[in-house]
Amino acid sequence: MLSMLSSVVLYLHAVLVHSEITPEGYDPECTIQDEADFDFYQCDATFSKNYYCSLSLEQQDWLQSIWQEALKDRSYRPRKRREIRTLSEKEKTTFFKAINQLKTDTTIAPNKYDTLALVHTSRTLCSAHQGSNFLGWHRVYLLLFETALRQKDKSVVLPYWDSVLDNQNITAPRKTVLFTKDFLGNGNGNVTDGPFKNWRDMFNCPLNRNISRPGSELMSPEIVEWIENDISIFLVEDIIDHFWSAERLETIEGQHNLPHGWVGGMMAILSSSPKDPAFFLHHAYVDYIWEKFRQKQLRLGQNPEYYTGLGVSEWISESKNYNLTLFHAPYRNMDCFKWMKNIDGYSNIFTENLYVYEDSPTYPDCGNTKYLNWNTVLKRCIGIKPVLSAIPQTIKPYYVHMIIIISVSFILLIIISFLVFLTLRKIKRVTIFTVSNEELKPLCRRSVSNI
Ligand SMILES: *[C@@H]1O[C@H](CO)[C@@H](O)[C@H](O)[C@H]1NC(C)=O
Ligand SMILES: *[C@@H]1O[C@H](CO)[C@@H](O)[C@H](O)[C@H]1NC(C)=O
Ligand SMILES: *[C@@H]1O[C@H](CO)[C@@H](O)[C@H](O)[C@H]1NC(C)=O
Ligand SMILES: *[C@@H]1O[C@H](CO)[C@@H](O)[C@H](O)[C@H]1NC(C)=O
């Protein structure tokens, strides 16, 4: 009873806080975003009957036009999405520039970037999370973002952020190059350096983060490896979040929650997270993991286009009308992507004809980038600079040294063997042609007499 009351209070509170936003959407205190975060209490089953999108029709039509544009890029040699640290400086700069061009393009109000961020708000979130549609819906969302960028610069391909590379030691303070001015900008507080410095959202609030707070974690290398490669797990039911128990952490969506919390700030707020471009890099990695899983399904004779339509339903037992399965139904229109059904997100078309993923950097060269190193203790590539360094980082030089030492030893061995061989031959020849003094005497005499 008490929890029911508190849920009602929470819901009313969210509604009231929402209504405090002035018509201009200006929030001088920048507190609204935290308090008005979307709450799954709002996913009442009665809402599941109808398609929902909080965007204007004009904005929704724009989304559809991007989709049409995306399909024009179909190819038998699809473009490659790569880990962001393997991009050249030029590719990285072009990518960041295109994002800023979306942010300043106001032909779609308030601007194209924030319009895309607004898609990930309010009741659209009921069908985009905690169920099978999580994977497909976000796949479409990423493609729209990537295509909008490609409309600014055709060379852009969305990179991904493999956060497992930055998961070094959960008890030690960590730093990653991702949150420095060379990549996504600072990770503590308002973002004031890097490509998105001094960005503000539609409520005029600064982009902010709070990386690596105590208790926050990045994705688990073991669980990600298990989802991608373990052949004992190949049913999509096993890796989507549709139940409420500890095992949820072993689903793709469960793992995906971790970096959201680890980055903190806007990234940790469901309805604000895409305001941080880190969102799209993180989700591209989530999509990468799913694609690895799909390829495994193919190898094991499973159909990756099979859609279960499951969703969490037992979470809030107090609410009789809470059942996300209804939002994740296969033939329900995809919220905000009105031209698609939920099931369409599982289509092969994406990774057969539009884009593929390059493998994340691994042994031995770790992508040949200065931002990653092989770590002999953890036995994987690490992209992190520990503050309290507990683990030696100088692995690449060690590896190179080994090759040099082995090559030099090998060459020396050949030279020595050759010398030994020559010496032995010489000794043998000397032995064979040794003649006695008696035999030599006549020869000497003859030569002397010739003179
Ligand atoms: C993690 O970091 C802490 C603090 O620096 C250190 O004591 C611990 O040994 C490290 N653990 C591993 C597995 O490296
Ligand atoms: C970041 O999180 C820590 C721990 O929760 C908190 O003490 C600190 O004030 C936060 N920093 C910012 C800039 O929000
Ligand atoms: C971050 O921005 C908010 C909103 O403009 C401001 O109130 C806050 O003081 C800023 N924080 C810092 C550390 O500058
Ligand atoms: C949720 O809805 C689905 C589809 O109607 C139904 O099969 C399932 O039993 C419901 N779950 C609960 C816990 O009511």
mmCIF file with all atom_site columns, N, CA, C and O in Angstrom, residues 66-107:
data_model
loop_
_atom_site.group_PDB
_atom_site.id
_atom_site.type_symbol
_atom_site.label_atom_id
_atom_site.label_alt_id
_atom_site.label_comp_id
_atom_site.label_asym_id
_atom_site.label_entity_id
_atom_site.label_seq_id
_atom_site.pdbx_PDB_ins_code
_atom_site.Cartn_x
_atom_site.Cartn_y
_atom_site.Cartn_z
_atom_site.occupancy
_atom_site.B_iso_or_equiv
_atom_site.pdbx_formal_charge
_atom_site.auth_seq_id
_atom_site.auth_comp_id
_atom_site.auth_asym_id
_atom_site.auth_atom_id
_atom_site.pdbx_PDB_model_num
ATOM 1   N N  . ILE A 1 66  ? 15.193 10.491 -43.250 1.00 0.00 ? 66  ILE A N  1
ATOM 2   C CA . ILE A 1 66  ? 16.564 9.977  -43.031 1.00 0.00 ? 66  ILE A CA 1
ATOM 3   C C  . ILE A 1 66  ? 16.599 8.483  -43.340 1.00 0.00 ? 66  ILE A C  1
ATOM 4   O O  . ILE A 1 66  ? 17.560 7.965  -43.903 1.00 0.00 ? 66  ILE A O  1
ATOM 5   N N  . TRP A 1 67  ? 15.540 7.792  -42.915 1.00 0.00 ? 67  TRP A N  1
ATOM 6   C CA . TRP A 1 67  ? 15.476 6.345  -43.181 1.00 0.00 ? 67  TRP A CA 1
ATOM 7   C C  . TRP A 1 67  ? 15.542 6.071  -44.691 1.00 0.00 ? 67  TRP A C  1
ATOM 8   O O  . TRP A 1 67  ? 16.279 5.184  -45.136 1.00 0.00 ? 67  TRP A O  1
ATOM 9   N N  . GLN A 1 68  ? 14.782 6.854  -45.470 1.00 0.00 ? 68  GLN A N  1
ATOM 10  C CA . GLN A 1 68  ? 14.801 6.680  -46.932 1.00 0.00 ? 68  GLN A CA 1
ATOM 11  C C  . GLN A 1 68  ? 16.222 6.874  -47.449 1.00 0.00 ? 68  GLN A C  1
ATOM 12  O O  . GLN A 1 68  ? 16.688 6.140  -48.321 1.00 0.00 ? 68  GLN A O  1
ATOM 13  N N  . GLU A 1 69  ? 16.883 7.875  -46.887 1.00 0.00 ? 69  GLU A N  1
ATOM 14  C CA . GLU A 1 69  ? 18.252 8.186  -47.283 1.00 0.00 ? 69  GLU A CA 1
ATOM 15  C C  . GLU A 1 69  ? 19.191 7.020  -46.912 1.00 0.00 ? 69  GLU A C  1
ATOM 16  O O  . GLU A 1 69  ? 20.069 6.646  -47.687 1.00 0.00 ? 69  GLU A O  1
ATOM 17  N N  . ALA A 1 70  ? 18.964 6.452  -45.717 1.00 0.00 ? 70  ALA A N  1
ATOM 18  C CA . ALA A 1 70  ? 19.810 5.346  -45.245 1.00 0.00 ? 70  ALA A CA 1
ATOM 19  C C  . ALA A 1 70  ? 19.747 4.181  -46.230 1.00 0.00 ? 70  ALA A C  1
ATOM 20  O O  . ALA A 1 70  ? 20.767 3.552  -46.528 1.00 0.00 ? 70  ALA A O  1
ATOM 21  N N  . LEU A 1 71  ? 18.545 3.904  -46.733 1.00 0.00 ? 71  LEU A N  1
ATOM 22  C CA . LEU A 1 71  ? 18.385 2.749  -47.622 1.00 0.00 ? 71  LEU A CA 1
ATOM 23  C C  . LEU A 1 71  ? 19.111 2.943  -48.949 1.00 0.00 ? 71  LEU A C  1
ATOM 24  O O  . LEU A 1 71  ? 19.462 1.973  -49.613 1.00 0.00 ? 71  LEU A O  1
ATOM 25  N N  . LYS A 1 72  ? 19.334 4.195  -49.323 1.00 0.00 ? 72  LYS A N  1
ATOM 26  C CA . LYS A 1 72  ? 20.043 4.453  -50.586 1.00 0.00 ? 72  LYS A CA 1
ATOM 27  C C  . LYS A 1 72  ? 21.496 3.989  -50.508 1.00 0.00 ? 72  LYS A C  1
ATOM 28  O O  . LYS A 1 72  ? 22.144 3.826  -51.529 1.00 0.00 ? 72  LYS A O  1
ATOM 29  N N  . ASP A 1 73  ? 22.007 3.827  -49.304 1.00 0.00 ? 73  ASP A N  1
ATOM 30  C CA . ASP A 1 73  ? 23.404 3.418  -49.127 1.00 0.00 ? 73  ASP A CA 1
ATOM 31  C C  . ASP A 1 73  ? 23.581 1.907  -49.165 1.00 0.00 ? 73  ASP A C  1
ATOM 32  O O  . ASP A 1 73  ? 24.639 1.404  -48.818 1.00 0.00 ? 73  ASP A O  1
ATOM 33  N N  . ARG A 1 74  ? 22.539 1.167  -49.563 1.00 0.00 ? 74  ARG A N  1
ATOM 34  C CA . ARG A 1 74  ? 22.667 -0.286 -49.598 1.00 0.00 ? 74  ARG A CA 1
ATOM 35  C C  . ARG A 1 74  ? 23.783 -0.701 -50.547 1.00 0.00 ? 74  ARG A C  1
ATOM 36  O O  . ARG A 1 74  ? 23.935 -0.116 -51.620 1.00 0.00 ? 74  ARG A O  1
ATOM 37  N N  . SER A 1 75  ? 24.557 -1.685 -50.112 1.00 0.00 ? 75  SER A N  1
ATOM 38  C CA . SER A 1 75  ? 25.713 -2.062 -50.920 1.00 0.00 ? 75  SER A CA 1
ATOM 39  C C  . SER A 1 75  ? 26.100 -3.493 -50.606 1.00 0.00 ? 75  SER A C  1
ATOM 40  O O  . SER A 1 75  ? 25.784 -4.017 -49.538 1.00 0.00 ? 75  SER A O  1
ATOM 41  N N  . TYR A 1 76  ? 26.787 -4.147 -51.544 1.00 0.00 ? 76  TYR A N  1
ATOM 42  C CA . TYR A 1 76  ? 27.280 -5.493 -51.270 1.00 0.00 ? 76  TYR A CA 1
ATOM 43  C C  . TYR A 1 76  ? 28.581 -5.431 -50.482 1.00 0.00 ? 76  TYR A C  1
ATOM 44  O O  . TYR A 1 76  ? 29.074 -6.427 -49.996 1.00 0.00 ? 76  TYR A O  1
ATOM 45  N N  . ARG A 1 77  ? 29.154 -4.238 -50.422 1.00 0.00 ? 77  ARG A N  1
ATOM 46  C CA . ARG A 1 77  ? 30.344 -4.053 -49.583 1.00 0.00 ? 77  ARG A CA 1
ATOM 47  C C  . ARG A 1 77  ? 30.033 -2.970 -48.565 1.00 0.00 ? 77  ARG A C  1
ATOM 48  O O  . ARG A 1 77  ? 30.449 -1.821 -48.722 1.00 0.00 ? 77  ARG A O  1
ATOM 49  N N  . PRO A 1 78  ? 29.295 -3.331 -47.524 1.00 0.00 ? 78  PRO A N  1
ATOM 50  C CA . PRO A 1 78  ? 28.826 -2.319 -46.571 1.00 0.00 ? 78  PRO A CA 1
ATOM 51  C C  . PRO A 1 78  ? 29.978 -1.607 -45.871 1.00 0.00 ? 78  PRO A C  1
ATOM 52  O O  . PRO A 1 78  ? 31.063 -2.157 -45.720 1.00 0.00 ? 78  PRO A O  1
ATOM 53  N N  . ARG A 1 79  ? 29.711 -0.386 -45.455 1.00 0.00 ? 79  ARG A N  1
ATOM 54  C CA . ARG A 1 79  ? 30.720 0.391  -44.726 1.00 0.00 ? 79  ARG A CA 1
ATOM 55  C C  . ARG A 1 79  ? 31.036 -0.280 -43.393 1.00 0.00 ? 79  ARG A C  1
ATOM 56  O O  . ARG A 1 79  ? 30.232 -1.044 -42.863 1.00 0.00 ? 79  ARG A O  1
ATOM 57  N N  . LYS A 1 80  ? 32.221 0.066  -42.836 1.00 0.00 ? 80  LYS A N  1
ATOM 58  C CA . LYS A 1 80  ? 32.693 -0.593 -41.620 1.00 0.00 ? 80  LYS A CA 1
ATOM 59  C C  . LYS A 1 80  ? 32.689 0.336  -40.430 1.00 0.00 ? 80  LYS A C  1
ATOM 60  O O  . LYS A 1 80  ? 33.321 1.394  -40.475 1.00 0.00 ? 80  LYS A O  1
ATOM 61  N N  . ARG A 1 81  ? 32.015 -0.068 -39.371 1.00 0.00 ? 81  ARG A N  1
ATOM 62  C CA . ARG A 1 81  ? 32.082 0.688  -38.116 1.00 0.00 ? 81  ARG A CA 1
ATOM 63  C C  . ARG A 1 81  ? 33.267 0.158  -37.313 1.00 0.00 ? 81  ARG A C  1
ATOM 64  O O  . ARG A 1 81  ? 33.404 -1.050 -37.149 1.00 0.00 ? 81  ARG A O  1
ATOM 65  N N  . ARG A 1 82  ? 34.093 1.092  -36.796 1.00 0.00 ? 82  ARG A N  1
ATOM 66  C CA . ARG A 1 82  ? 35.323 0.680  -36.104 1.00 0.00 ? 82  ARG A CA 1
ATOM 67  C C  . ARG A 1 82  ? 35.400 1.264  -34.687 1.00 0.00 ? 82  ARG A C  1
ATOM 68  O O  . ARG A 1 82  ? 34.744 2.252  -34.376 1.00 0.00 ? 82  ARG A O  1
ATOM 69  N N  . GLU A 1 83  ? 36.238 0.659  -33.892 1.00 0.00 ? 83  GLU A N  1
ATOM 70  C CA . GLU A 1 83  ? 36.457 1.183  -32.528 1.00 0.00 ? 83  GLU A CA 1
ATOM 71  C C  . GLU A 1 83  ? 37.063 2.584  -32.661 1.00 0.00 ? 83  GLU A C  1
ATOM 72  O O  . GLU A 1 83  ? 37.986 2.793  -33.458 1.00 0.00 ? 83  GLU A O  1
ATOM 73  N N  . ILE A 1 84  ? 36.584 3.534  -31.907 1.00 0.00 ? 84  ILE A N  1
ATOM 74  C CA . ILE A 1 84  ? 36.947 4.941  -32.122 1.00 0.00 ? 84  ILE A CA 1
ATOM 75  C C  . ILE A 1 84  ? 38.450 5.180  -32.015 1.00 0.00 ? 84  ILE A C  1
ATOM 76  O O  . ILE A 1 84  ? 38.992 6.038  -32.696 1.00 0.00 ? 84  ILE A O  1
ATOM 77  N N  . ARG A 1 85  ? 39.158 4.380  -31.202 1.00 0.00 ? 85  ARG A N  1
ATOM 78  C CA . ARG A 1 85  ? 40.593 4.598  -31.034 1.00 0.00 ? 85  ARG A CA 1
ATOM 79  C C  . ARG A 1 85  ? 41.408 4.180  -32.243 1.00 0.00 ? 85  ARG A C  1
ATOM 80  O O  . ARG A 1 85  ? 42.589 4.467  -32.338 1.00 0.00 ? 85  ARG A O  1
ATOM 81  N N  . THR A 1 86  ? 40.778 3.459  -33.200 1.00 0.00 ? 86  THR A N  1
ATOM 82  C CA . THR A 1 86  ? 41.517 3.049  -34.398 1.00 0.00 ? 86  THR A CA 1
ATOM 83  C C  . THR A 1 86  ? 41.286 4.025  -35.556 1.00 0.00 ? 86  THR A C  1
ATOM 84  O O  . THR A 1 86  ? 41.828 3.835  -36.644 1.00 0.00 ? 86  THR A O  1
ATOM 85  N N  . LEU A 1 87  ? 40.473 5.057  -35.335 1.00 0.00 ? 87  LEU A N  1
ATOM 86  C CA . LEU A 1 87  ? 40.251 6.070  -36.366 1.00 0.00 ? 87  LEU A CA 1
ATOM 87  C C  . LEU A 1 87  ? 41.503 6.933  -36.513 1.00 0.00 ? 87  LEU A C  1
ATOM 88  O O  . LEU A 1 87  ? 42.199 7.183  -35.524 1.00 0.00 ? 87  LEU A O  1
ATOM 89  N N  . SER A 1 88  ? 41.757 7.394  -37.745 1.00 0.00 ? 88  SER A N  1
ATOM 90  C CA . SER A 1 88  ? 42.870 8.338  -37.922 1.00 0.00 ? 88  SER A CA 1
ATOM 91  C C  . SER A 1 88  ? 42.432 9.679  -37.333 1.00 0.00 ? 88  SER A C  1
ATOM 92  O O  . SER A 1 88  ? 41.239 9.912  -37.116 1.00 0.00 ? 88  SER A O  1
ATOM 93  N N  . GLU A 1 89  ? 43.407 10.558 -37.107 1.00 0.00 ? 89  GLU A N  1
ATOM 94  C CA . GLU A 1 89  ? 43.072 11.882 -36.541 1.00 0.00 ? 89  GLU A CA 1
ATOM 95  C C  . GLU A 1 89  ? 42.050 12.581 -37.445 1.00 0.00 ? 89  GLU A C  1
ATOM 96  O O  . GLU A 1 89  ? 41.110 13.206 -36.974 1.00 0.00 ? 89  GLU A O  1
ATOM 97  N N  . LYS A 1 90  ? 42.243 12.424 -38.752 1.00 0.00 ? 90  LYS A N  1
ATOM 98  C CA . LYS A 1 90  ? 41.361 13.096 -39.707 1.00 0.00 ? 90  LYS A CA 1
ATOM 99  C C  . LYS A 1 90  ? 39.943 12.523 -39.630 1.00 0.00 ? 90  LYS A C  1
ATOM 100 O O  . LYS A 1 90  ? 38.954 13.262 -39.609 1.00 0.00 ? 90  LYS A O  1
ATOM 101 N N  . GLU A 1 91  ? 39.842 11.198 -39.569 1.00 0.00 ? 91  GLU A N  1
ATOM 102 C CA . GLU A 1 91  ? 38.521 10.559 -39.492 1.00 0.00 ? 91  GLU A CA 1
ATOM 103 C C  . GLU A 1 91  ? 37.790 10.988 -38.222 1.00 0.00 ? 91  GLU A C  1
ATOM 104 O O  . GLU A 1 91  ? 36.584 11.246 -38.225 1.00 0.00 ? 91  GLU A O  1
ATOM 105 N N  . LYS A 1 92  ? 38.560 11.077 -37.144 1.00 0.00 ? 92  LYS A N  1
ATOM 106 C CA . LYS A 1 92  ? 37.977 11.464 -35.850 1.00 0.00 ? 92  LYS A CA 1
ATOM 107 C C  . LYS A 1 92  ? 37.469 12.910 -35.915 1.00 0.00 ? 92  LYS A C  1
ATOM 108 O O  . LYS A 1 92  ? 36.347 13.199 -35.487 1.00 0.00 ? 92  LYS A O  1
ATOM 109 N N  . THR A 1 93  ? 38.296 13.789 -36.464 1.00 0.00 ? 93  THR A N  1
ATOM 110 C CA . THR A 1 93  ? 37.910 15.197 -36.559 1.00 0.00 ? 93  THR A CA 1
ATOM 111 C C  . THR A 1 93  ? 36.660 15.361 -37.424 1.00 0.00 ? 93  THR A C  1
ATOM 112 O O  . THR A 1 93  ? 35.751 16.118 -37.078 1.00 0.00 ? 93  THR A O  1
ATOM 113 N N  . THR A 1 94  ? 36.623 14.620 -38.531 1.00 0.00 ? 94  THR A N  1
ATOM 114 C CA . THR A 1 94  ? 35.463 14.699 -39.426 1.00 0.00 ? 94  THR A CA 1
ATOM 115 C C  . THR A 1 94  ? 34.195 14.236 -38.711 1.00 0.00 ? 94  THR A C  1
ATOM 116 O O  . THR A 1 94  ? 33.131 14.847 -38.836 1.00 0.00 ? 94  THR A O  1
ATOM 117 N N  . PHE A 1 95  ? 34.323 13.174 -37.952 1.00 0.00 ? 95  PHE A N  1
ATOM 118 C CA . PHE A 1 95  ? 33.183 12.632 -37.208 1.00 0.00 ? 95  PHE A CA 1
ATOM 119 C C  . PHE A 1 95  ? 32.657 13.673 -36.212 1.00 0.00 ? 95  PHE A C  1
ATOM 120 O O  . PHE A 1 95  ? 31.462 13.979 -36.177 1.00 0.00 ? 95  PHE A O  1
ATOM 121 N N  . PHE A 1 96  ? 33.567 14.252 -35.425 1.00 0.00 ? 96  PHE A N  1
ATOM 122 C CA . PHE A 1 96  ? 33.149 15.246 -34.425 1.00 0.00 ? 96  PHE A CA 1
ATOM 123 C C  . PHE A 1 96  ? 32.562 16.490 -35.098 1.00 0.00 ? 96  PHE A C  1
ATOM 124 O O  . PHE A 1 96  ? 31.609 17.086 -34.599 1.00 0.00 ? 96  PHE A O  1
ATOM 125 N N  . LYS A 1 97  ? 33.141 16.847 -36.233 1.00 0.00 ? 97  LYS A N  1
ATOM 126 C CA . LYS A 1 97  ? 32.650 18.041 -36.938 1.00 0.00 ? 97  LYS A CA 1
ATOM 127 C C  . LYS A 1 97  ? 31.214 17.808 -37.425 1.00 0.00 ? 97  LYS A C  1
ATOM 128 O O  . LYS A 1 97  ? 30.348 18.688 -37.272 1.00 0.00 ? 97  LYS A O  1
ATOM 129 N N  . ALA A 1 98  ? 30.958 16.621 -37.961 1.00 0.00 ? 98  ALA A N  1
ATOM 130 C CA . ALA A 1 98  ? 29.606 16.320 -38.451 1.00 0.00 ? 98  ALA A CA 1
ATOM 131 C C  . ALA A 1 98  ? 28.589 16.378 -37.309 1.00 0.00 ? 98  ALA A C  1
ATOM 132 O O  . ALA A 1 98  ? 27.471 16.863 -37.485 1.00 0.00 ? 98  ALA A O  1
ATOM 133 N N  . ILE A 1 99  ? 28.981 15.894 -36.122 1.00 0.00 ? 99  ILE A N  1
ATOM 134 C CA . ILE A 1 99  ? 28.062 15.955 -34.971 1.00 0.00 ? 99  ILE A CA 1
ATOM 135 C C  . ILE A 1 99  ? 27.746 17.413 -34.645 1.00 0.00 ? 99  ILE A C  1
ATOM 136 O O  . ILE A 1 99  ? 26.587 17.782 -34.432 1.00 0.00 ? 99  ILE A O  1
ATOM 137 N N  . ASN A 1 100 ? 28.779 18.259 -34.656 1.00 0.00 ? 100 ASN A N  1
ATOM 138 C CA . ASN A 1 100 ? 28.558 19.681 -34.369 1.00 0.00 ? 100 ASN A CA 1
ATOM 139 C C  . ASN A 1 100 ? 27.700 20.342 -35.444 1.00 0.00 ? 100 ASN A C  1
ATOM 140 O O  . ASN A 1 100 ? 26.945 21.271 -35.162 1.00 0.00 ? 100 ASN A O  1
ATOM 141 N N  . GLN A 1 101 ? 27.822 19.851 -36.687 1.00 0.00 ? 101 GLN A N  1
ATOM 142 C CA . GLN A 1 101 ? 26.986 20.409 -37.749 1.00 0.00 ? 101 GLN A CA 1
ATOM 143 C C  . GLN A 1 101 ? 25.509 20.077 -37.539 1.00 0.00 ? 101 GLN A C  1
ATOM 144 O O  . GLN A 1 101 ? 24.646 20.881 -37.860 1.00 0.00 ? 101 GLN A O  1
ATOM 145 N N  . LEU A 1 102 ? 25.229 18.884 -36.963 1.00 0.00 ? 102 LEU A N  1
ATOM 146 C CA . LEU A 1 102 ? 23.836 18.549 -36.636 1.00 0.00 ? 102 LEU A CA 1
ATOM 147 C C  . LEU A 1 102 ? 23.328 19.475 -35.531 1.00 0.00 ? 102 LEU A C  1
ATOM 148 O O  . LEU A 1 102 ? 22.183 19.904 -35.523 1.00 0.00 ? 102 LEU A O  1
ATOM 149 N N  . LYS A 1 103 ? 24.231 19.766 -34.600 1.00 0.00 ? 103 LYS A N  1
ATOM 150 C CA . LYS A 1 103 ? 23.859 20.588 -33.446 1.00 0.00 ? 103 LYS A CA 1
ATOM 151 C C  . LYS A 1 103 ? 23.538 22.033 -33.873 1.00 0.00 ? 103 LYS A C  1
ATOM 152 O O  . LYS A 1 103 ? 22.713 22.703 -33.251 1.00 0.00 ? 103 LYS A O  1
ATOM 153 N N  . THR A 1 104 ? 24.192 22.516 -34.916 1.00 0.00 ? 104 THR A N  1
ATOM 154 C CA . THR A 1 104 ? 23.964 23.907 -35.327 1.00 0.00 ? 104 THR A CA 1
ATOM 155 C C  . THR A 1 104 ? 22.973 24.005 -36.484 1.00 0.00 ? 104 THR A C  1
ATOM 156 O O  . THR A 1 104 ? 22.636 25.100 -36.905 1.00 0.00 ? 104 THR A O  1
ATOM 157 N N  . ASP A 1 105 ? 22.501 22.860 -36.978 1.00 0.00 ? 105 ASP A N  1
ATOM 158 C CA . ASP A 1 105 ? 21.547 22.880 -38.088 1.00 0.00 ? 105 ASP A CA 1
ATOM 159 C C  . ASP A 1 105 ? 20.131 23.032 -37.523 1.00 0.00 ? 105 ASP A C  1
ATOM 160 O O  . ASP A 1 105 ? 19.548 22.086 -36.993 1.00 0.00 ? 105 ASP A O  1
ATOM 161 N N  . THR A 1 106 ? 19.568 24.228 -37.651 1.00 0.00 ? 106 THR A N  1
ATOM 162 C CA . THR A 1 106 ? 18.253 24.495 -37.043 1.00 0.00 ? 106 THR A CA 1
ATOM 163 C C  . THR A 1 106 ? 17.120 24.386 -38.067 1.00 0.00 ? 106 THR A C  1
ATOM 164 O O  . THR A 1 106 ? 15.998 24.817 -37.793 1.00 0.00 ? 106 THR A O  1
ATOM 165 N N  . THR A 1 107 ? 17.398 23.795 -39.233 1.00 0.00 ? 107 THR A N  1
ATOM 166 C CA . THR A 1 107 ? 16.309 23.642 -40.212 1.00 0.00 ? 107 THR A CA 1
ATOM 167 C C  . THR A 1 107 ? 15.211 22.727 -39.661 1.00 0.00 ? 107 THR A C  1
ATOM 168 O O  . THR A 1 107 ? 14.069 22.776 -40.101 1.00 0.00 ? 107 THR A O  1
#
